[in-house]
Amino acid sequence: MKAVEAGPGGEEQVVVSHFALGTWLNNQKARRAKLTPGQLAQLAEHGVEWA
């Protein structure tokens, strides 16, 4: 999640992208042998227990 501050006019354009987080996470787990140590560390920082 990213905080966005409004500009001087009070409006800010924000692009919202919706995706299936559960599907993405399951794909990462299934392909974890191909993830770099850095990628695994980032997942672990966000509470992914298998990373």
mmCIF file with all atom_site columns, C-alpha atoms in Angstrom:
data_model
loop_
_atom_site.group_PDB
_atom_site.id
_atom_site.type_symbol
_atom_site.label_atom_id
_atom_site.label_alt_id
_atom_site.label_comp_id
_atom_site.label_asym_id
_atom_site.label_entity_id
_atom_site.label_seq_id
_atom_site.pdbx_PDB_ins_code
_atom_site.Cartn_x
_atom_site.Cartn_y
_atom_site.Cartn_z
_atom_site.occupancy
_atom_site.B_iso_or_equiv
_atom_site.pdbx_formal_charge
_atom_site.auth_seq_id
_atom_site.auth_comp_id
_atom_site.auth_asym_id
_atom_site.auth_atom_id
_atom_site.pdbx_PDB_model_num
ATOM 1  C CA . MET A 1 1  ? 0.000  0.000   0.000   1.00 0.00 ? 1  MET A CA 1
ATOM 2  C CA . LYS A 1 2  ? 1.319  3.432   -0.859  1.00 0.00 ? 2  LYS A CA 1
ATOM 3  C CA . ALA A 1 3  ? 0.343  6.745   0.707   1.00 0.00 ? 3  ALA A CA 1
ATOM 4  C CA . VAL A 1 4  ? -0.441 9.447   -1.828  1.00 0.00 ? 4  VAL A CA 1
ATOM 5  C CA . GLU A 1 5  ? -0.541 13.145  -1.041  1.00 0.00 ? 5  GLU A CA 1
ATOM 6  C CA . ALA A 1 6  ? -2.851 15.410  -2.999  1.00 0.00 ? 6  ALA A CA 1
ATOM 7  C CA . GLY A 1 7  ? -1.289 18.161  -5.066  1.00 0.00 ? 7  GLY A CA 1
ATOM 8  C CA . PRO A 1 8  ? -1.989 21.881  -4.687  1.00 0.00 ? 8  PRO A CA 1
ATOM 9  C CA . GLY A 1 9  ? -5.322 21.518  -6.503  1.00 0.00 ? 9  GLY A CA 1
ATOM 10 C CA . GLY A 1 10 ? -6.410 18.832  -4.067  1.00 0.00 ? 10 GLY A CA 1
ATOM 11 C CA . GLU A 1 11 ? -6.571 16.063  -6.651  1.00 0.00 ? 11 GLU A CA 1
ATOM 12 C CA . GLU A 1 12 ? -4.175 13.262  -7.386  1.00 0.00 ? 12 GLU A CA 1
ATOM 13 C CA . GLN A 1 13 ? -4.488 10.648  -10.083 1.00 0.00 ? 13 GLN A CA 1
ATOM 14 C CA . VAL A 1 14 ? -3.977 7.180   -8.692  1.00 0.00 ? 14 VAL A CA 1
ATOM 15 C CA . VAL A 1 15 ? -3.990 4.067   -10.833 1.00 0.00 ? 15 VAL A CA 1
ATOM 16 C CA . VAL A 1 16 ? -5.670 1.195   -9.019  1.00 0.00 ? 16 VAL A CA 1
ATOM 17 C CA . SER A 1 17 ? -4.871 -2.332  -10.085 1.00 0.00 ? 17 SER A CA 1
ATOM 18 C CA . HIS A 1 18 ? -6.904 -5.252  -8.782  1.00 0.00 ? 18 HIS A CA 1
ATOM 19 C CA . PHE A 1 19 ? -5.494 -8.750  -8.863  1.00 0.00 ? 19 PHE A CA 1
ATOM 20 C CA . ALA A 1 20 ? -6.065 -12.018 -7.110  1.00 0.00 ? 20 ALA A CA 1
ATOM 21 C CA . LEU A 1 21 ? -3.542 -11.845 -4.274  1.00 0.00 ? 21 LEU A CA 1
ATOM 22 C CA . GLY A 1 22 ? -4.236 -15.412 -3.157  1.00 0.00 ? 22 GLY A CA 1
ATOM 23 C CA . THR A 1 23 ? -3.600 -16.742 -6.648  1.00 0.00 ? 23 THR A CA 1
ATOM 24 C CA . TRP A 1 24 ? -0.379 -14.753 -6.933  1.00 0.00 ? 24 TRP A CA 1
ATOM 25 C CA . LEU A 1 25 ? 0.811  -15.977 -3.529  1.00 0.00 ? 25 LEU A CA 1
ATOM 26 C CA . ASN A 1 26 ? 0.021  -19.609 -4.398  1.00 0.00 ? 26 ASN A CA 1
ATOM 27 C CA . ASN A 1 27 ? 1.976  -19.217 -7.640  1.00 0.00 ? 27 ASN A CA 1
ATOM 28 C CA . GLN A 1 28 ? 4.967  -17.842 -5.723  1.00 0.00 ? 28 GLN A CA 1
ATOM 29 C CA . LYS A 1 29 ? 4.842  -20.777 -3.326  1.00 0.00 ? 29 LYS A CA 1
ATOM 30 C CA . ALA A 1 30 ? 4.614  -23.303 -6.160  1.00 0.00 ? 30 ALA A CA 1
ATOM 31 C CA . ARG A 1 31 ? 7.604  -21.678 -7.889  1.00 0.00 ? 31 ARG A CA 1
ATOM 32 C CA . ARG A 1 32 ? 9.632  -20.920 -4.759  1.00 0.00 ? 32 ARG A CA 1
ATOM 33 C CA . ALA A 1 33 ? 12.593 -22.991 -5.988  1.00 0.00 ? 33 ALA A CA 1
ATOM 34 C CA . LYS A 1 34 ? 13.028 -20.383 -8.741  1.00 0.00 ? 34 LYS A CA 1
ATOM 35 C CA . LEU A 1 35 ? 12.868 -17.376 -6.386  1.00 0.00 ? 35 LEU A CA 1
ATOM 36 C CA . THR A 1 36 ? 16.098 -15.638 -5.445  1.00 0.00 ? 36 THR A CA 1
ATOM 37 C CA . PRO A 1 37 ? 17.188 -15.425 -1.806  1.00 0.00 ? 37 PRO A CA 1
ATOM 38 C CA . GLY A 1 38 ? 16.356 -11.719 -1.932  1.00 0.00 ? 38 GLY A CA 1
ATOM 39 C CA . GLN A 1 39 ? 12.832 -12.392 -3.152  1.00 0.00 ? 39 GLN A CA 1
ATOM 40 C CA . LEU A 1 40 ? 12.307 -14.990 -0.431  1.00 0.00 ? 40 LEU A CA 1
ATOM 41 C CA . ALA A 1 41 ? 13.600 -12.523 2.165   1.00 0.00 ? 41 ALA A CA 1
ATOM 42 C CA . GLN A 1 42 ? 11.143 -9.871  0.963   1.00 0.00 ? 42 GLN A CA 1
ATOM 43 C CA . LEU A 1 43 ? 8.251  -12.313 1.221   1.00 0.00 ? 43 LEU A CA 1
ATOM 44 C CA . ALA A 1 44 ? 9.381  -13.316 4.721   1.00 0.00 ? 44 ALA A CA 1
ATOM 45 C CA . GLU A 1 45 ? 9.508  -9.624  5.739   1.00 0.00 ? 45 GLU A CA 1
ATOM 46 C CA . HIS A 1 46 ? 5.820  -9.431  4.851   1.00 0.00 ? 46 HIS A CA 1
ATOM 47 C CA . GLY A 1 47 ? 4.921  -12.415 7.008   1.00 0.00 ? 47 GLY A CA 1
ATOM 48 C CA . VAL A 1 48 ? 4.988  -15.223 4.450   1.00 0.00 ? 48 VAL A CA 1
ATOM 49 C CA . GLU A 1 49 ? 5.862  -18.171 6.677   1.00 0.00 ? 49 GLU A CA 1
ATOM 50 C CA . TRP A 1 50 ? 7.070  -20.566 3.966   1.00 0.00 ? 50 TRP A CA 1
ATOM 51 C CA . ALA A 1 51 ? 9.565  -18.054 2.524   1.00 0.00 ? 51 ALA A CA 1
#
